[in-house]
Coordinates of C-alpha atoms in Angstrom, one line a residue:
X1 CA 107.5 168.5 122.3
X2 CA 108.1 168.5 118.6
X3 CA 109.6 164.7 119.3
X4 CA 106.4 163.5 120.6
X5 CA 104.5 165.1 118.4
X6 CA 106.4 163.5 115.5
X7 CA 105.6 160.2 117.7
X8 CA 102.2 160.6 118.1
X9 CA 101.9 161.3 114.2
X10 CA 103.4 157.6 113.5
X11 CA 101.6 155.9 116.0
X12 CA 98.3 157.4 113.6
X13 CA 99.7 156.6 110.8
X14 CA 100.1 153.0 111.9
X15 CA 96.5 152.9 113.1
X16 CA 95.0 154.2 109.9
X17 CA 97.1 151.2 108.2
X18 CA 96.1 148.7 110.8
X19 CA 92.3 150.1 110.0
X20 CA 92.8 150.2 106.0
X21 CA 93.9 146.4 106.1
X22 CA 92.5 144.6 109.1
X23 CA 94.2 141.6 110.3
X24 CA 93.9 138.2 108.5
X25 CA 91.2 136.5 109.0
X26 CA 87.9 138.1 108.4
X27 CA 86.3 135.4 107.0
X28 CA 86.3 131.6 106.0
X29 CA 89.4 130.1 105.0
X30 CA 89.5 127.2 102.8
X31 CA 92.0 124.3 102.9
X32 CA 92.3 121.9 99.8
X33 CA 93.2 118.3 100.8
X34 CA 94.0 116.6 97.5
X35 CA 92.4 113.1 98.6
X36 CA 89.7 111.7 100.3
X37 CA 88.8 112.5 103.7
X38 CA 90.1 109.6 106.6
X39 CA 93.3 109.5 104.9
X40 CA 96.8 110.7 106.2
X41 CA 96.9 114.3 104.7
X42 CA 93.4 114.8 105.8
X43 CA 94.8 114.2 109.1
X44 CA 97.6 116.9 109.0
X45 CA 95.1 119.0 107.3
X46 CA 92.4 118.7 110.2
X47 CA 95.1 119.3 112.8
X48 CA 95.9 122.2 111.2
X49 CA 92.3 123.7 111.3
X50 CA 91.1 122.5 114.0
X51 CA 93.6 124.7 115.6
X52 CA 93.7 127.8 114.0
X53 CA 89.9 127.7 114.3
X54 CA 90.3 127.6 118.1
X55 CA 92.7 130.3 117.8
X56 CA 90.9 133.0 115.4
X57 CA 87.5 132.3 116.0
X58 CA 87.1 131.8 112.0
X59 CA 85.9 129.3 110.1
X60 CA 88.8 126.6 108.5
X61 CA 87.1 124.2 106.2
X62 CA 89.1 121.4 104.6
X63 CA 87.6 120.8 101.2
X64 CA 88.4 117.1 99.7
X65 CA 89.6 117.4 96.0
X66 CA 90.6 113.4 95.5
X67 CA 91.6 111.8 92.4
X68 CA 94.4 111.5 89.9
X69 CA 97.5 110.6 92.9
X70 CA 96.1 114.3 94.1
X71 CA 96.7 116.7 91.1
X72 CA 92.8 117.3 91.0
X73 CA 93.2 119.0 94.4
X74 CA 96.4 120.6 93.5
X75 CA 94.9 121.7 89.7
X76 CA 92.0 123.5 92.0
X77 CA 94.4 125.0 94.5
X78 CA 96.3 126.8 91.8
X79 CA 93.5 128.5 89.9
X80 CA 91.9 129.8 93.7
X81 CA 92.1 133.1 94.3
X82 CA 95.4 134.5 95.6
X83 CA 94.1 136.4 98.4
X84 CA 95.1 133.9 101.1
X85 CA 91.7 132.8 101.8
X86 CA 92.5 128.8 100.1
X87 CA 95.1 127.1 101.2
X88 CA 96.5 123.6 99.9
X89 CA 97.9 120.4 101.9
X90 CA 100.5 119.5 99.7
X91 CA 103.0 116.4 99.2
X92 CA 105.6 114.4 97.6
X93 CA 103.2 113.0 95.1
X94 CA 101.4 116.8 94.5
X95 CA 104.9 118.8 94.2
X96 CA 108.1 116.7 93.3
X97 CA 106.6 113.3 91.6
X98 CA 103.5 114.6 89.4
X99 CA 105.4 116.9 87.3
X100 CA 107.7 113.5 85.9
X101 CA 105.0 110.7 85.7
X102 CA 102.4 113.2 83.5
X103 CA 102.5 114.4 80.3
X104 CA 100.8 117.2 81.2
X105 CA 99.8 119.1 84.5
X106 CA 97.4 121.9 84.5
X107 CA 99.6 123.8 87.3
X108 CA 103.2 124.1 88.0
X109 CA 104.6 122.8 90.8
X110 CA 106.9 125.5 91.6
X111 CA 105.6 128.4 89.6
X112 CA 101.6 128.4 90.8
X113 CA 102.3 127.3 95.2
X114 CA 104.0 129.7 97.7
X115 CA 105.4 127.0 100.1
X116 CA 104.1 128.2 103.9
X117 CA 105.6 125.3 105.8
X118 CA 106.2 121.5 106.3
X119 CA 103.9 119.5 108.2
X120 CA 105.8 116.2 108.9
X121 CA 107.9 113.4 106.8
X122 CA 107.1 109.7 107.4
X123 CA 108.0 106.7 105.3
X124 CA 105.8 104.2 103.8
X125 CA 105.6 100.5 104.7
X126 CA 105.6 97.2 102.4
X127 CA 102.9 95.4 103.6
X128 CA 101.6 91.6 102.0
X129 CA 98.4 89.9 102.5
X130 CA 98.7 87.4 104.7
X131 CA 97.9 85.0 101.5
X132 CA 101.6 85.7 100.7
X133 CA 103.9 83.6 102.8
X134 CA 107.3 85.9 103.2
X135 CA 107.7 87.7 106.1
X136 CA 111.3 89.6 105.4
X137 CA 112.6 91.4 102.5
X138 CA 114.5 88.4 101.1
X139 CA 111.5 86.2 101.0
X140 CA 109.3 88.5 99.4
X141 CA 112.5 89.4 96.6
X142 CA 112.5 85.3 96.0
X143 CA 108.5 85.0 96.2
X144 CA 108.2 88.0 93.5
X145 CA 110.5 86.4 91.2
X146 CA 109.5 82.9 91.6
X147 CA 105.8 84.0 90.7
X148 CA 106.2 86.5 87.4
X149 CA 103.9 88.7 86.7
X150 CA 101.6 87.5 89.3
X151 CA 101.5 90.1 91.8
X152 CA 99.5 93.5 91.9
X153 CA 99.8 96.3 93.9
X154 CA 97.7 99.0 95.2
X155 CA 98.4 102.7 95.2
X156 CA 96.8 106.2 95.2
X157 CA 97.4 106.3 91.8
X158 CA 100.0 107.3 89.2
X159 CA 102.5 109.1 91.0
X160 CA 101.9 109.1 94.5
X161 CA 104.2 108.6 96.6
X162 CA 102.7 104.8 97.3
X163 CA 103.3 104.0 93.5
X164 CA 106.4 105.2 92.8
X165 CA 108.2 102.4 95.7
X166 CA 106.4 99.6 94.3
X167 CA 107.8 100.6 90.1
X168 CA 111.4 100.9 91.8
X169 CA 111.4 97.6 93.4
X170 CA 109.9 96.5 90.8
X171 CA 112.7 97.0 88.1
X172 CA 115.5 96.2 90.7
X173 CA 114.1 92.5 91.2
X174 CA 113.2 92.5 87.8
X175 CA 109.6 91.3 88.3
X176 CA 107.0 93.0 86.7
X177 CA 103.8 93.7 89.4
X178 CA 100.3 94.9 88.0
X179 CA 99.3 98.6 89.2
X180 CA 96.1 98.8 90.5
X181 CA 94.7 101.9 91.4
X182 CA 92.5 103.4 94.5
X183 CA 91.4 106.4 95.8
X184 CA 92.4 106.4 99.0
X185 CA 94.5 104.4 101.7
X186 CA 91.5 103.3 103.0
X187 CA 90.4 101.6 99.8
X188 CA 93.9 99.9 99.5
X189 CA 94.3 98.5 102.9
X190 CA 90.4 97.1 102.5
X191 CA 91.7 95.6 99.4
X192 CA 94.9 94.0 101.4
X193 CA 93.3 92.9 104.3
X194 CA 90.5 91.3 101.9
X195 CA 93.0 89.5 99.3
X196 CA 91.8 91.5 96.5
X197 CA 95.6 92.5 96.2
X198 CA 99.1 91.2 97.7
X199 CA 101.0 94.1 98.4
X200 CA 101.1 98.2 99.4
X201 CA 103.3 100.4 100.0
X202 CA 101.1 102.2 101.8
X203 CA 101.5 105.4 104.9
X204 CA 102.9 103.9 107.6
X205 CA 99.8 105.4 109.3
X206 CA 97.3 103.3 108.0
X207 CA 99.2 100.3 107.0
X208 CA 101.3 99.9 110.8
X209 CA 98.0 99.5 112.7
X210 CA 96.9 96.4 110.4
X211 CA 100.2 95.0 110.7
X212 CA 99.8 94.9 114.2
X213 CA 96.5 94.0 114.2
X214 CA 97.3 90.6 112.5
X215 CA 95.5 91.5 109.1
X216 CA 97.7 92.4 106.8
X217 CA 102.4 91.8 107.2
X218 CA 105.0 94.4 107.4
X219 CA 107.7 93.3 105.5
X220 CA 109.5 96.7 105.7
X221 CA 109.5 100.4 105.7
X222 CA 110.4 103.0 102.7
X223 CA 112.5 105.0 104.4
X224 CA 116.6 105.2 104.5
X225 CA 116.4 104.0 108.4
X226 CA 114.2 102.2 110.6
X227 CA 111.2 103.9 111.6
X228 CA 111.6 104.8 115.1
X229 CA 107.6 104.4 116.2
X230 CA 108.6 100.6 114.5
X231 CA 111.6 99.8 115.2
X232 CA 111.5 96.2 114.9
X233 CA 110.5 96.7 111.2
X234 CA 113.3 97.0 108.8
X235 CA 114.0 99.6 106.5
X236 CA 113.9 98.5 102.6
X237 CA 117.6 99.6 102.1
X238 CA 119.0 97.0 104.5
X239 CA 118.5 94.7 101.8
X240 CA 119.0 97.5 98.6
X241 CA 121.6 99.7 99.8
X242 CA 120.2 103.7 99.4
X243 CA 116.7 103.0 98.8
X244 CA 114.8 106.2 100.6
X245 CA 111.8 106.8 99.0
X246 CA 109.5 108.6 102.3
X247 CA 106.9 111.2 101.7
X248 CA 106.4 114.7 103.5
X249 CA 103.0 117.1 103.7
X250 CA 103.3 120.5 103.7
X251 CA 101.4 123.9 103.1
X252 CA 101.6 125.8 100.1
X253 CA 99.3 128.8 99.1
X254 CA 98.5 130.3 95.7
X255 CA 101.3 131.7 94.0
X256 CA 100.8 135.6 94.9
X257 CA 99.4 135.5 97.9
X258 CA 99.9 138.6 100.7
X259 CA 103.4 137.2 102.5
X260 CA 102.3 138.8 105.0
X261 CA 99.5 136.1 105.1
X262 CA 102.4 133.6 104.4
X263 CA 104.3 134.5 107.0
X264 CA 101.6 134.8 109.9
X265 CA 100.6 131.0 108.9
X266 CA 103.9 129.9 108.5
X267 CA 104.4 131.3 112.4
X268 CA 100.8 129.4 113.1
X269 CA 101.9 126.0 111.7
X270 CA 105.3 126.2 113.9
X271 CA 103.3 127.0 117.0
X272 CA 100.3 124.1 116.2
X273 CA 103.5 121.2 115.0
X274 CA 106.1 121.8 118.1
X275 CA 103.3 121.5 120.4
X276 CA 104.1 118.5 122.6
X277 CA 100.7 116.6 122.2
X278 CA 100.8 116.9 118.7
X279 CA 104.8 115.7 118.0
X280 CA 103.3 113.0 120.3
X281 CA 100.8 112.0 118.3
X282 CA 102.3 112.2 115.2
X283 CA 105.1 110.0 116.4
X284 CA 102.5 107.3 117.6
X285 CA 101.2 107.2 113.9
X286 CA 105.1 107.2 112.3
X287 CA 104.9 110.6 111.5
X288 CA 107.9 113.5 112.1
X289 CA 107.0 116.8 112.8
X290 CA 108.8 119.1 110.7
X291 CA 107.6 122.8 110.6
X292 CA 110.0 125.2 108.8
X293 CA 110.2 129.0 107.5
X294 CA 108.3 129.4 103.5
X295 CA 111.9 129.9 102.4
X296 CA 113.3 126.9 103.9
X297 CA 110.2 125.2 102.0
X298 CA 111.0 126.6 99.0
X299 CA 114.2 125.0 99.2
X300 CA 113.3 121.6 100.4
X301 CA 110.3 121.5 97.5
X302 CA 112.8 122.4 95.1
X303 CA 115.2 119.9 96.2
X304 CA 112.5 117.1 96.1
X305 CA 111.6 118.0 92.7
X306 CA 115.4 117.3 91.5
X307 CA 115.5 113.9 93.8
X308 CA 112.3 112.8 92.3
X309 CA 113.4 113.2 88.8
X310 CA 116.5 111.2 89.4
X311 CA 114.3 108.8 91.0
X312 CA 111.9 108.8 88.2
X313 CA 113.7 108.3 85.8
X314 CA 116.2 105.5 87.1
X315 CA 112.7 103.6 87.6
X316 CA 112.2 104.0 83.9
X317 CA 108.6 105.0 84.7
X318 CA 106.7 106.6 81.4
X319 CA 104.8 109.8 81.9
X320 CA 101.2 108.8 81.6

């Protein structure tokens, strides 16, 4: 008797918890995307909330913060309130380039986020207007140097992850190529396809469907093998041996968030990126899933950090 008592007492005690701090969530969530809406994070992002909408009944609203190769977004995700109620689509460009190519960041990479989990990885893809006559890695190498200084680029800006490519190459042919910057993928692979530049380095998920569509030439993709939704495409470091430069979105929250909050999302995103549909659609578009634990994200985003400053500064790149 005095046992189930003593049970009966818990289980009340648990309730009264449970009624003092009601599940997560009881109202609108908010998801920062750090560039402008069409573009590949605001894919992952809308993935993500178009599911967890389905599954809580609450409102998920991506909120597009472009500009700056995303450290508007990321600036703006950092001073939200850390009450897990804003949540921030992060990358390689927000979280282990930025804090190298600036001078000065108004957030910390690693001291204002709580990682929740990876989203995917996917590489990028060298792409030429169809103005420029090489079609392998070799050709373009010889067309670059045989026409100094003549080429531009396009990119998200200083730092993303489809600028830093272009600056490495770059310096190993020893060709300088103007930087021109866009806002979005969108806006780079308009400029391609319309001759206003000659090259990208763009997300394999914009820039593979105009490759195949005629309008624009994969010369190659970023990462340190073939990509396997394009496997006729080679990877850049068939020609420069080691060359792996592929991005990754993720999750992060505001430093101090409940990890409870962290942890019940973290679960979330595992559930919505092993789904088979969605593996299969992210593999049509280049994309890996690759959901993981907040402490294994930790780890990876610190270990990208420490990549990216090697990287960084072997491209001799100045902090702008």
């Amino acid at each position: 008797m005095l046992a189930l008592l003593g049970a009966l007492a818990l289980t009340a005690v648990r309730a009264e918890a449970q009624t003092a701090a009601p599940a997560w969530p009881q109202r609108q969530v908010t998801v920062i995307v750090p560039f402008t809406a069409g573009g590949t994070t605001d894919l992952f992002a809308r993935i993500f909330t178009q599911a967890m909408q389905q599954k809580y009944g609450t409102a998920f609203v991506v909120e597009n913060r472009a500009g700056a190769g995303g450290t508007v977004g990321a600036t703006a995700a950092a001073r939200a309130p850390k009450d897990g109620y804003t949540l921030f689509v992060g990358t390689a460009s927000t979280h282990a380039i930025a804090p190298y190519v600036y001078k000065s960041l108004n957030y910390d990479a690693d001291r204002d986020f709580q990682p929740v989990s990876l989203f995917a990885t996917l590489p990028n893809m060298l792409v030429v207007s169809n103005q420029i006559p090489a079609r392998t890695m070799s050709e373009f190498v010889a067309y670059a140097k045989a026409n100094p200084g003549k080429l531009n680029y396009g990119s998200s800006g200083i730092g993303a992850s489809n600028h830093i490519p272009a600056e490495i190459i770059s310096n190993l042919i020893g060709t300088p190529m103007t930087h021109i910057p866009f806002r979005s993928s969108n806006e780079i692979m308009n400029a391609l396809v319309g001759g206003h530049i000659h090259l990208a380095f763009d997300n394999i998920t914009f820039a593979l469907p105009q490759s195949q569509g005629g309008t624009v030439r994969a010369i190659a993709v970023t990462s340190k093998e073939r990509s396997p939704t394009a496997p006729e495409i080679p990877a850049i470091a068939e020609t420069f041996p080691g060359f792996d430069i592929g991005t990754w979105h993720g999750l992060f929250a505001p430093a101090g968030a409940p990890r409870a909050v962290v942890d019940q999302v973290a679960a979330d995103v595992k559930e919505i990126f092993s789904r088979p549909d969605v593996v299969a659609k992210l593999k049509e578009i280049g994309a890996v899933a690759a959901p993981n634990t907040p402490d294994a994200f930790t780890a990876f985003s610190r270990s990208e950090r420490e990549r990216y400053r090697v990287i960084v500064r072997e491209a001799r790149i100045e902090p702008q």
